[in-house]
Amino acid sequence: MKEEKKMNLAIVTIATCLSIGAGIAIAKDAGTTPSITPKAMADALHLVMDSDRAVYTKRIVNRLVKKEKVIKASEHFEDDKALVLPAQMFRFGAEMVAKRAEEKPDVNFSYSLQSLWPINKQNAPKTDVEKEGLKFVAENKGQNYYATEELGGTEYFTAVYADTAVAPVCVSCHNDHKDTPKRDFKMGDVMGGVVIRIPISG
Amino acid sequence: MITKSTLIFICILFGSTQALSEEDTYVHFEQANLVQGRVIWIDSCEGCHAYGIAESPNPLKAKDWQDRVVKPIDILYDHAINGFFGPEDTMMPPRGGNDSLSDNEVKLAVDYMKALAEYYINKEDN
């Protein structure tokens, strides 16, 4: 009798181990098997970055600068001892992601804030898809642009999302800046776009 | 593999079916104040309000305006002229950021946006 019990216990233990093993195998698989489309991936990334910046704009800049008036936000935030502008916050995030991603070979997407009317020429579109995408989102408000492009032998999925003037400071800073190529932006205008690029072939 | 041109085609197709013309969407009302208000609203307010930019309430969406059309009109005028912060620190900038608008012009734009919101709320109710 005792032997039988031991045997049963052994079978249960083996079965449990096997099923846990299978569970681990499935979980491992989910991390390596593509189960999300590049479009869904790009949309999700954009949702996160856009929401983070919106929260910074509302909860920090609007509240402390506009409502409570206890601090300023300025492009020259160091000299002025001020808050960084939401657009700068976004750009610093993109730069940090690019740097950290260098050490993660399987994390190879990139994103940037670009414009057809950049204050800094470095932020002008470079590829044809970027140019087409920025033009598309500026002319078709409320819509995103998706395309594939081949760069240096790799195929990429590229998504472009409109970036819009949400506060008077966006408009005044761009219209009045000495290096701006466009001086007639209005509130709610598309000023540029977020470009997200994901490799889809090695 | 979906090619670039197919994707662009899909975008264009989607765009053409989705975008109703401005003429149909931004209803023409007959009252003189709303005729003037429509022009000002399209020029200075539509860029945010018709797309929910910066979490602005969209008059084409009944749920966005249900709680606002019932506010006294003087409060809506005051919030549009002097600016207004929502409970989550969303910001309606004074005069929608267009300092060249007179108080009266902002009020006309508010009249139009309220009428448009009421139109879409009634449409949903029927």
mmCIF file of C-alpha atoms in Angstrom:
data_model
loop_
_atom_site.group_PDB
_atom_site.id
_atom_site.type_symbol
_atom_site.label_atom_id
_atom_site.label_comp_id
_atom_site.label_asym_id
_atom_site.label_seq_id
_atom_site.Cartn_x
_atom_site.Cartn_y
_atom_site.Cartn_z
ATOM 1 C CA MET A 1 0.000 0.000 0.000
ATOM 2 C CA LYS A 2 2.687 2.451 1.044
ATOM 3 C CA GLU A 3 4.562 1.694 -2.174
ATOM 4 C CA GLU A 4 1.467 2.486 -4.216
ATOM 5 C CA LYS A 5 1.051 5.870 -2.497
ATOM 6 C CA LYS A 6 4.686 6.723 -3.146
ATOM 7 C CA MET A 7 4.215 5.751 -6.771
ATOM 8 C CA ASN A 8 1.134 7.961 -7.086
ATOM 9 C CA LEU A 9 2.966 10.854 -5.523
ATOM 10 C CA ALA A 10 5.823 10.371 -7.957
ATOM 11 C CA ILE A 11 3.458 10.384 -10.927
ATOM 12 C CA VAL A 12 1.748 13.550 -9.685
ATOM 13 C CA THR A 13 5.115 15.202 -9.116
ATOM 14 C CA ILE A 14 6.375 14.291 -12.576
ATOM 15 C CA ALA A 15 3.109 15.435 -14.175
ATOM 16 C CA THR A 16 3.271 18.731 -12.289
ATOM 17 C CA CYS A 17 6.867 19.293 -13.275
ATOM 18 C CA LEU A 18 6.051 18.500 -16.894
ATOM 19 C CA SER A 19 3.146 20.875 -16.973
ATOM 20 C CA ILE A 20 5.140 23.652 -15.299
ATOM 21 C CA GLY A 21 7.886 22.913 -17.802
ATOM 22 C CA ALA A 22 5.409 23.199 -20.645
ATOM 23 C CA GLY A 23 4.153 26.441 -19.145
ATOM 24 C CA ILE A 24 7.652 27.847 -19.094
ATOM 25 C CA ALA A 25 8.193 26.660 -22.643
ATOM 26 C CA ILE A 26 5.018 28.451 -23.775
ATOM 27 C CA ALA A 27 5.939 31.596 -21.896
ATOM 28 C CA LYS A 28 9.405 31.532 -23.442
ATOM 29 C CA ASP A 29 7.854 31.093 -26.848
ATOM 30 C CA ALA A 30 5.575 34.100 -26.409
ATOM 31 C CA GLY A 31 8.649 36.270 -25.900
ATOM 32 C CA THR A 32 10.316 35.198 -29.113
ATOM 33 C CA THR A 33 7.500 34.406 -31.521
ATOM 34 C CA PRO A 34 6.150 37.470 -33.285
ATOM 35 C CA SER A 35 2.591 37.840 -32.072
ATOM 36 C CA ILE A 36 2.092 41.567 -32.479
ATOM 37 C CA THR A 37 1.986 43.391 -35.786
ATOM 38 C CA PRO A 38 4.520 46.184 -36.341
ATOM 39 C CA LYS A 39 1.581 48.605 -36.614
ATOM 40 C CA ALA A 40 0.143 47.570 -33.234
ATOM 41 C CA MET A 41 3.640 47.783 -31.740
ATOM 42 C CA ALA A 42 4.207 51.289 -33.148
ATOM 43 C CA ASP A 43 0.742 52.434 -32.019
ATOM 44 C CA ALA A 44 1.409 51.106 -28.505
ATOM 45 C CA LEU A 45 4.805 52.817 -28.299
ATOM 46 C CA HIS A 46 3.290 56.069 -29.492
ATOM 47 C CA LEU A 47 0.459 55.813 -26.985
ATOM 48 C CA VAL A 48 2.954 55.484 -24.126
ATOM 49 C CA MET A 49 5.291 58.281 -25.206
ATOM 50 C CA ASP A 50 2.433 60.633 -26.072
ATOM 51 C CA SER A 51 0.592 60.006 -22.804
ATOM 52 C CA ASP A 52 3.758 60.519 -20.757
ATOM 53 C CA ARG A 53 4.362 63.862 -22.403
ATOM 54 C CA ALA A 54 0.697 64.873 -22.055
ATOM 55 C CA VAL A 55 0.881 64.143 -18.321
ATOM 56 C CA TYR A 56 4.074 66.220 -18.032
ATOM 57 C CA THR A 57 2.372 69.053 -19.938
ATOM 58 C CA LYS A 58 -0.772 68.977 -17.814
ATOM 59 C CA ARG A 59 0.334 67.990 -14.341
ATOM 60 C CA ILE A 60 3.652 69.817 -14.264
ATOM 61 C CA VAL A 61 3.815 72.608 -16.855
ATOM 62 C CA ASN A 62 0.163 73.708 -16.950
ATOM 63 C CA ARG A 63 -0.247 73.400 -13.203
ATOM 64 C CA LEU A 64 2.986 75.004 -11.969
ATOM 65 C CA VAL A 65 3.614 77.490 -14.786
ATOM 66 C CA LYS A 66 0.153 78.556 -15.898
ATOM 67 C CA LYS A 67 -2.112 77.891 -12.952
ATOM 68 C CA GLU A 68 0.000 78.346 -9.811
ATOM 69 C CA LYS A 69 2.604 80.570 -11.546
ATOM 70 C CA VAL A 70 5.435 79.359 -9.293
ATOM 71 C CA ILE A 71 8.037 78.543 -11.960
ATOM 72 C CA LYS A 72 8.689 79.150 -15.658
ATOM 73 C CA ALA A 73 9.251 76.666 -18.466
ATOM 74 C CA SER A 74 11.955 77.673 -20.898
ATOM 75 C CA GLU A 75 13.978 76.398 -23.837
ATOM 76 C CA HIS A 76 17.048 77.684 -21.925
ATOM 77 C CA PHE A 77 16.011 75.860 -18.788
ATOM 78 C CA GLU A 78 19.508 75.691 -17.267
ATOM 79 C CA ASP A 79 20.286 79.414 -17.505
ATOM 80 C CA ASP A 80 16.747 80.326 -16.553
ATOM 81 C CA LYS A 81 16.516 77.701 -13.767
ATOM 82 C CA ALA A 82 13.227 76.677 -15.300
ATOM 83 C CA LEU A 83 11.314 73.563 -16.299
ATOM 84 C CA VAL A 84 12.144 71.942 -19.638
ATOM 85 C CA LEU A 85 9.546 72.419 -22.374
ATOM 86 C CA PRO A 86 7.368 69.380 -23.135
ATOM 87 C CA ALA A 87 8.988 69.076 -26.591
ATOM 88 C CA GLN A 88 12.441 68.988 -24.965
ATOM 89 C CA MET A 89 11.265 66.416 -22.440
ATOM 90 C CA PHE A 90 10.157 64.269 -25.360
ATOM 91 C CA ARG A 91 13.423 64.692 -27.257
ATOM 92 C CA PHE A 92 15.564 63.870 -24.206
ATOM 93 C CA GLY A 93 13.532 60.677 -23.796
ATOM 94 C CA ALA A 94 14.170 59.704 -27.423
ATOM 95 C CA GLU A 95 17.913 60.327 -27.011
ATOM 96 C CA MET A 96 18.070 58.253 -23.839
ATOM 97 C CA VAL A 97 16.173 55.385 -25.477
ATOM 98 C CA ALA A 98 18.589 55.430 -28.424
ATOM 99 C CA LYS A 99 21.585 55.284 -26.069
ATOM 100 C CA ARG A 100 20.212 52.533 -23.836
ATOM 101 C CA ALA A 101 19.018 50.482 -26.813
ATOM 102 C CA GLU A 102 22.623 50.256 -28.094
ATOM 103 C CA GLU A 103 23.295 47.715 -25.349
ATOM 104 C CA LYS A 104 20.182 45.683 -26.116
ATOM 105 C CA PRO A 105 20.617 43.937 -29.458
ATOM 106 C CA ASP A 106 17.005 42.728 -29.577
ATOM 107 C CA VAL A 107 15.559 46.180 -28.879
ATOM 108 C CA ASN A 108 16.100 47.888 -32.201
ATOM 109 C CA PHE A 109 13.429 50.443 -32.803
ATOM 110 C CA SER A 110 13.940 54.170 -32.908
ATOM 111 C CA TYR A 111 11.807 57.255 -32.635
ATOM 112 C CA SER A 112 12.274 60.942 -33.217
ATOM 113 C CA LEU A 113 10.396 64.210 -33.356
ATOM 114 C CA GLN A 114 10.707 65.719 -36.822
ATOM 115 C CA SER A 115 9.219 68.587 -38.771
ATOM 116 C CA LEU A 116 8.956 69.899 -42.304
ATOM 117 C CA TRP A 117 9.614 73.299 -40.653
ATOM 118 C CA PRO A 118 12.312 72.487 -38.077
ATOM 119 C CA ILE A 119 13.945 75.133 -35.916
ATOM 120 C CA ASN A 120 16.981 72.843 -35.799
ATOM 121 C CA LYS A 121 17.826 71.493 -39.287
ATOM 122 C CA GLN A 122 18.866 68.209 -37.707
ATOM 123 C CA ASN A 123 15.170 67.486 -37.110
ATOM 124 C CA ALA A 124 14.161 67.710 -40.768
ATOM 125 C CA PRO A 125 13.008 64.458 -42.444
ATOM 126 C CA LYS A 126 15.706 62.518 -44.256
ATOM 127 C CA THR A 127 14.066 59.563 -45.994
ATOM 128 C CA ASP A 128 11.292 59.758 -48.613
ATOM 129 C CA VAL A 129 8.878 57.950 -46.287
ATOM 130 C CA GLU A 130 9.564 60.468 -43.509
ATOM 131 C CA LYS A 131 8.904 63.354 -45.913
ATOM 132 C CA GLU A 132 5.712 61.787 -47.291
ATOM 133 C CA GLY A 133 4.526 60.851 -43.806
ATOM 134 C CA LEU A 134 5.022 64.317 -42.323
ATOM 135 C CA LYS A 135 3.195 65.855 -45.288
ATOM 136 C CA PHE A 136 0.362 63.313 -44.967
ATOM 137 C CA VAL A 137 -0.256 63.898 -41.251
ATOM 138 C CA ALA A 138 -0.161 67.686 -41.736
ATOM 139 C CA GLU A 139 -2.734 67.532 -44.536
ATOM 140 C CA ASN A 140 -4.987 64.833 -43.047
ATOM 141 C CA LYS A 141 -5.569 65.853 -39.469
ATOM 142 C CA GLY A 142 -6.581 63.065 -37.140
ATOM 143 C CA GLN A 143 -4.902 60.339 -39.224
ATOM 144 C CA ASN A 144 -1.588 58.510 -38.927
ATOM 145 C CA TYR A 145 0.703 57.399 -41.731
ATOM 146 C CA TYR A 146 2.183 53.913 -42.095
ATOM 147 C CA ALA A 147 4.621 52.597 -44.712
ATOM 148 C CA THR A 148 7.562 50.276 -45.186
ATOM 149 C CA GLU A 149 10.965 51.419 -46.387
ATOM 150 C CA GLU A 150 14.324 49.789 -47.094
ATOM 151 C CA LEU A 151 17.368 51.428 -45.587
ATOM 152 C CA GLY A 152 20.881 49.967 -45.801
ATOM 153 C CA GLY A 153 19.567 46.524 -46.788
ATOM 154 C CA THR A 154 17.077 46.281 -43.903
ATOM 155 C CA GLU A 155 13.335 46.590 -44.319
ATOM 156 C CA TYR A 156 11.595 48.832 -41.794
ATOM 157 C CA PHE A 157 8.027 49.545 -40.804
ATOM 158 C CA THR A 158 7.746 53.294 -40.324
ATOM 159 C CA ALA A 159 4.843 55.082 -38.648
ATOM 160 C CA VAL A 160 4.310 58.834 -38.492
ATOM 161 C CA TYR A 161 1.987 60.508 -35.933
ATOM 162 C CA ALA A 162 1.011 64.181 -36.029
ATOM 163 C CA ASP A 163 2.435 66.479 -33.390
ATOM 164 C CA THR A 164 0.176 69.420 -32.677
ATOM 165 C CA ALA A 165 0.465 72.857 -31.076
ATOM 166 C CA VAL A 166 -1.386 72.430 -27.780
ATOM 167 C CA ALA A 167 -0.366 75.597 -25.917
ATOM 168 C CA PRO A 168 0.293 79.230 -26.843
ATOM 169 C CA VAL A 169 3.978 78.725 -25.982
ATOM 170 C CA CYS A 170 4.385 76.092 -28.766
ATOM 171 C CA VAL A 171 3.097 78.601 -31.310
ATOM 172 C CA SER A 172 4.898 81.692 -30.022
ATOM 173 C CA CYS A 173 8.235 79.926 -29.594
ATOM 174 C CA HIS A 174 8.154 78.443 -33.113
ATOM 175 C CA ASN A 175 6.810 81.559 -34.841
ATOM 176 C CA ASP A 176 9.244 83.922 -33.117
ATOM 177 C CA HIS A 177 12.401 81.781 -33.102
ATOM 178 C CA LYS A 178 15.243 83.291 -35.113
ATOM 179 C CA ASP A 179 15.894 80.005 -36.948
ATOM 180 C CA THR A 180 12.303 79.080 -37.807
ATOM 181 C CA PRO A 181 11.334 78.586 -41.468
ATOM 182 C CA LYS A 182 7.607 79.169 -40.717
ATOM 183 C CA ARG A 183 6.048 82.015 -38.724
ATOM 184 C CA ASP A 184 2.310 81.550 -39.150
ATOM 185 C CA PHE A 185 1.529 78.538 -36.960
ATOM 186 C CA LYS A 186 -1.814 78.671 -35.159
ATOM 187 C CA MET A 187 -3.048 76.772 -32.117
ATOM 188 C CA GLY A 188 -4.074 73.256 -33.026
ATOM 189 C CA ASP A 189 -1.900 73.216 -36.174
ATOM 190 C CA VAL A 190 0.189 70.163 -36.958
ATOM 191 C CA MET A 191 3.769 71.357 -36.418
ATOM 192 C CA GLY A 192 5.587 68.117 -37.083
ATOM 193 C CA GLY A 193 5.399 64.439 -36.322
ATOM 194 C CA VAL A 194 6.714 61.559 -34.270
ATOM 195 C CA VAL A 195 8.464 59.020 -36.499
ATOM 196 C CA ILE A 196 8.693 55.453 -35.128
ATOM 197 C CA ARG A 197 10.772 52.929 -37.061
ATOM 198 C CA ILE A 198 10.801 49.158 -36.452
ATOM 199 C CA PRO A 199 12.955 46.699 -38.422
ATOM 200 C CA ILE A 200 10.883 43.912 -39.986
ATOM 201 C CA SER A 201 13.603 41.960 -41.795
ATOM 202 C CA GLY A 202 17.203 41.255 -40.909
ATOM 203 C CA MET B 1 4.244 41.189 -47.535
ATOM 204 C CA ILE B 2 2.266 44.387 -47.733
ATOM 205 C CA THR B 3 4.088 46.840 -49.918
ATOM 206 C CA LYS B 4 4.475 50.523 -49.238
ATOM 207 C CA SER B 5 2.113 51.491 -52.023
ATOM 208 C CA THR B 6 -0.644 49.196 -50.710
ATOM 209 C CA LEU B 7 -0.331 50.738 -47.279
ATOM 210 C CA ILE B 8 -0.512 54.230 -48.678
ATOM 211 C CA PHE B 9 -3.529 53.165 -50.723
ATOM 212 C CA ILE B 10 -5.223 51.848 -47.581
ATOM 213 C CA CYS B 11 -4.496 55.141 -45.811
ATOM 214 C CA ILE B 12 -5.992 57.152 -48.659
ATOM 215 C CA LEU B 13 -9.038 54.890 -48.904
ATOM 216 C CA PHE B 14 -9.575 55.142 -45.161
ATOM 217 C CA GLY B 15 -9.154 58.905 -45.316
ATOM 218 C CA SER B 16 -11.644 59.413 -48.093
ATOM 219 C CA THR B 17 -14.388 57.408 -46.437
ATOM 220 C CA GLN B 18 -13.767 58.778 -42.967
ATOM 221 C CA ALA B 19 -13.418 62.487 -43.561
ATOM 222 C CA LEU B 20 -16.862 63.990 -43.981
ATOM 223 C CA SER B 21 -16.708 67.354 -45.615
ATOM 224 C CA GLU B 22 -16.342 70.384 -43.394
ATOM 225 C CA GLU B 23 -19.522 71.794 -44.967
ATOM 226 C CA ASP B 24 -21.644 68.864 -43.716
ATOM 227 C CA THR B 25 -19.973 68.353 -40.377
ATOM 228 C CA TYR B 26 -19.801 71.966 -39.243
ATOM 229 C CA VAL B 27 -23.496 72.641 -39.584
ATOM 230 C CA HIS B 28 -24.657 76.021 -40.971
ATOM 231 C CA PHE B 29 -27.231 77.608 -38.672
ATOM 232 C CA GLU B 30 -29.339 80.552 -39.775
ATOM 233 C CA GLN B 31 -29.064 82.975 -36.824
ATOM 234 C CA ALA B 32 -26.685 85.841 -37.580
ATOM 235 C CA ASN B 33 -24.532 85.273 -34.475
ATOM 236 C CA LEU B 34 -24.027 81.625 -35.437
ATOM 237 C CA VAL B 35 -23.136 82.500 -39.042
ATOM 238 C CA GLN B 36 -20.372 84.785 -37.751
ATOM 239 C CA GLY B 37 -19.474 82.396 -34.968
ATOM 240 C CA ARG B 38 -18.914 79.528 -37.396
ATOM 241 C CA VAL B 39 -16.224 81.460 -39.290
ATOM 242 C CA ILE B 40 -14.399 82.438 -36.084
ATOM 243 C CA TRP B 41 -14.737 78.932 -34.622
ATOM 244 C CA ILE B 42 -13.296 77.247 -37.742
ATOM 245 C CA ASP B 43 -10.419 79.715 -37.801
ATOM 246 C CA SER B 44 -9.427 79.737 -34.126
ATOM 247 C CA CYS B 45 -11.035 76.860 -32.227
ATOM 248 C CA GLU B 46 -11.620 73.952 -34.605
ATOM 249 C CA GLY B 47 -7.908 73.034 -34.718
ATOM 250 C CA CYS B 48 -8.155 71.741 -31.127
ATOM 251 C CA HIS B 49 -11.831 71.177 -30.427
ATOM 252 C CA ALA B 50 -12.764 69.118 -33.506
ATOM 253 C CA TYR B 51 -9.999 66.593 -32.780
ATOM 254 C CA GLY B 52 -9.896 66.515 -28.994
ATOM 255 C CA ILE B 53 -6.371 67.992 -29.037
ATOM 256 C CA ALA B 54 -5.007 68.590 -25.516
ATOM 257 C CA GLU B 55 -8.160 66.785 -24.299
ATOM 258 C CA SER B 56 -10.459 69.567 -25.473
ATOM 259 C CA PRO B 57 -14.165 68.660 -25.556
ATOM 260 C CA ASN B 58 -15.285 67.853 -29.116
ATOM 261 C CA PRO B 59 -18.696 69.326 -30.032
ATOM 262 C CA LEU B 60 -19.213 66.504 -32.558
ATOM 263 C CA LYS B 61 -19.262 64.020 -29.665
ATOM 264 C CA ALA B 62 -22.354 64.162 -27.494
ATOM 265 C CA LYS B 63 -20.649 62.752 -24.403
ATOM 266 C CA ASP B 64 -17.943 65.441 -24.464
ATOM 267 C CA TRP B 65 -20.462 68.277 -24.217
ATOM 268 C CA GLN B 66 -23.421 66.834 -22.308
ATOM 269 C CA ASP B 67 -22.208 68.309 -19.020
ATOM 270 C CA ARG B 68 -21.059 71.579 -20.578
ATOM 271 C CA VAL B 69 -24.095 72.743 -22.581
ATOM 272 C CA VAL B 70 -26.014 72.984 -19.319
ATOM 273 C CA LYS B 71 -23.501 75.411 -17.777
ATOM 274 C CA PRO B 72 -24.656 79.059 -17.712
ATOM 275 C CA ILE B 73 -23.525 80.739 -20.926
ATOM 276 C CA ASP B 74 -21.681 83.465 -18.975
ATOM 277 C CA ILE B 75 -19.440 80.823 -17.419
ATOM 278 C CA LEU B 76 -18.647 79.373 -20.823
ATOM 279 C CA TYR B 77 -17.877 82.891 -22.142
ATOM 280 C CA ASP B 78 -15.664 83.615 -19.142
ATOM 281 C CA HIS B 79 -13.781 80.325 -19.530
ATOM 282 C CA ALA B 80 -13.229 80.964 -23.235
ATOM 283 C CA ILE B 81 -12.111 84.584 -22.803
ATOM 284 C CA ASN B 82 -9.975 84.238 -19.688
ATOM 285 C CA GLY B 83 -8.904 80.626 -20.020
ATOM 286 C CA PHE B 84 -9.787 77.693 -17.841
ATOM 287 C CA PHE B 85 -8.158 74.655 -16.215
ATOM 288 C CA GLY B 86 -9.944 71.312 -16.061
ATOM 289 C CA PRO B 87 -9.777 69.079 -12.967
ATOM 290 C CA GLU B 88 -6.763 67.215 -14.387
ATOM 291 C CA ASP B 89 -4.906 70.422 -15.255
ATOM 292 C CA THR B 90 -5.979 70.355 -18.887
ATOM 293 C CA MET B 91 -5.780 73.888 -20.232
ATOM 294 C CA MET B 92 -8.155 75.919 -22.344
ATOM 295 C CA PRO B 93 -5.885 78.868 -23.190
ATOM 296 C CA PRO B 94 -7.351 82.421 -23.000
ATOM 297 C CA ARG B 95 -9.093 83.192 -26.342
ATOM 298 C CA GLY B 96 -7.971 79.781 -27.588
ATOM 299 C CA GLY B 97 -4.493 81.293 -27.900
ATOM 300 C CA ASN B 98 -5.580 83.888 -30.463
ATOM 301 C CA ASP B 99 -5.000 87.249 -28.752
ATOM 302 C CA SER B 100 -6.272 89.174 -31.749
ATOM 303 C CA LEU B 101 -9.872 88.063 -31.063
ATOM 304 C CA SER B 102 -12.138 90.576 -29.307
ATOM 305 C CA ASP B 103 -14.327 89.480 -26.378
ATOM 306 C CA ASN B 104 -17.309 89.626 -28.674
ATOM 307 C CA GLU B 105 -15.681 87.416 -31.302
ATOM 308 C CA VAL B 106 -14.819 84.792 -28.673
ATOM 309 C CA LYS B 107 -18.439 84.876 -27.462
ATOM 310 C CA LEU B 108 -19.703 84.319 -31.016
ATOM 311 C CA ALA B 109 -17.376 81.322 -31.351
ATOM 312 C CA VAL B 110 -18.704 79.938 -28.046
ATOM 313 C CA ASP B 111 -22.299 80.429 -29.274
ATOM 314 C CA TYR B 112 -21.488 78.432 -32.385
ATOM 315 C CA MET B 113 -19.664 75.618 -30.556
ATOM 316 C CA LYS B 114 -22.539 75.307 -28.056
ATOM 317 C CA ALA B 115 -25.122 75.201 -30.887
ATOM 318 C CA LEU B 116 -23.061 72.582 -32.723
ATOM 319 C CA ALA B 117 -22.747 70.488 -29.564
ATOM 320 C CA GLU B 118 -26.505 70.719 -28.950
ATOM 321 C CA TYR B 119 -27.144 69.671 -32.554
ATOM 322 C CA TYR B 120 -25.045 66.511 -32.127
ATOM 323 C CA ILE B 121 -26.501 65.759 -28.683
ATOM 324 C CA ASN B 122 -30.053 65.949 -30.121
ATOM 325 C CA LYS B 123 -29.028 63.855 -33.105
ATOM 326 C CA GLU B 124 -27.811 61.104 -30.799
ATOM 327 C CA ASP B 125 -30.981 61.245 -28.691
ATOM 328 C CA ASN B 126 -33.252 60.707 -31.727
#
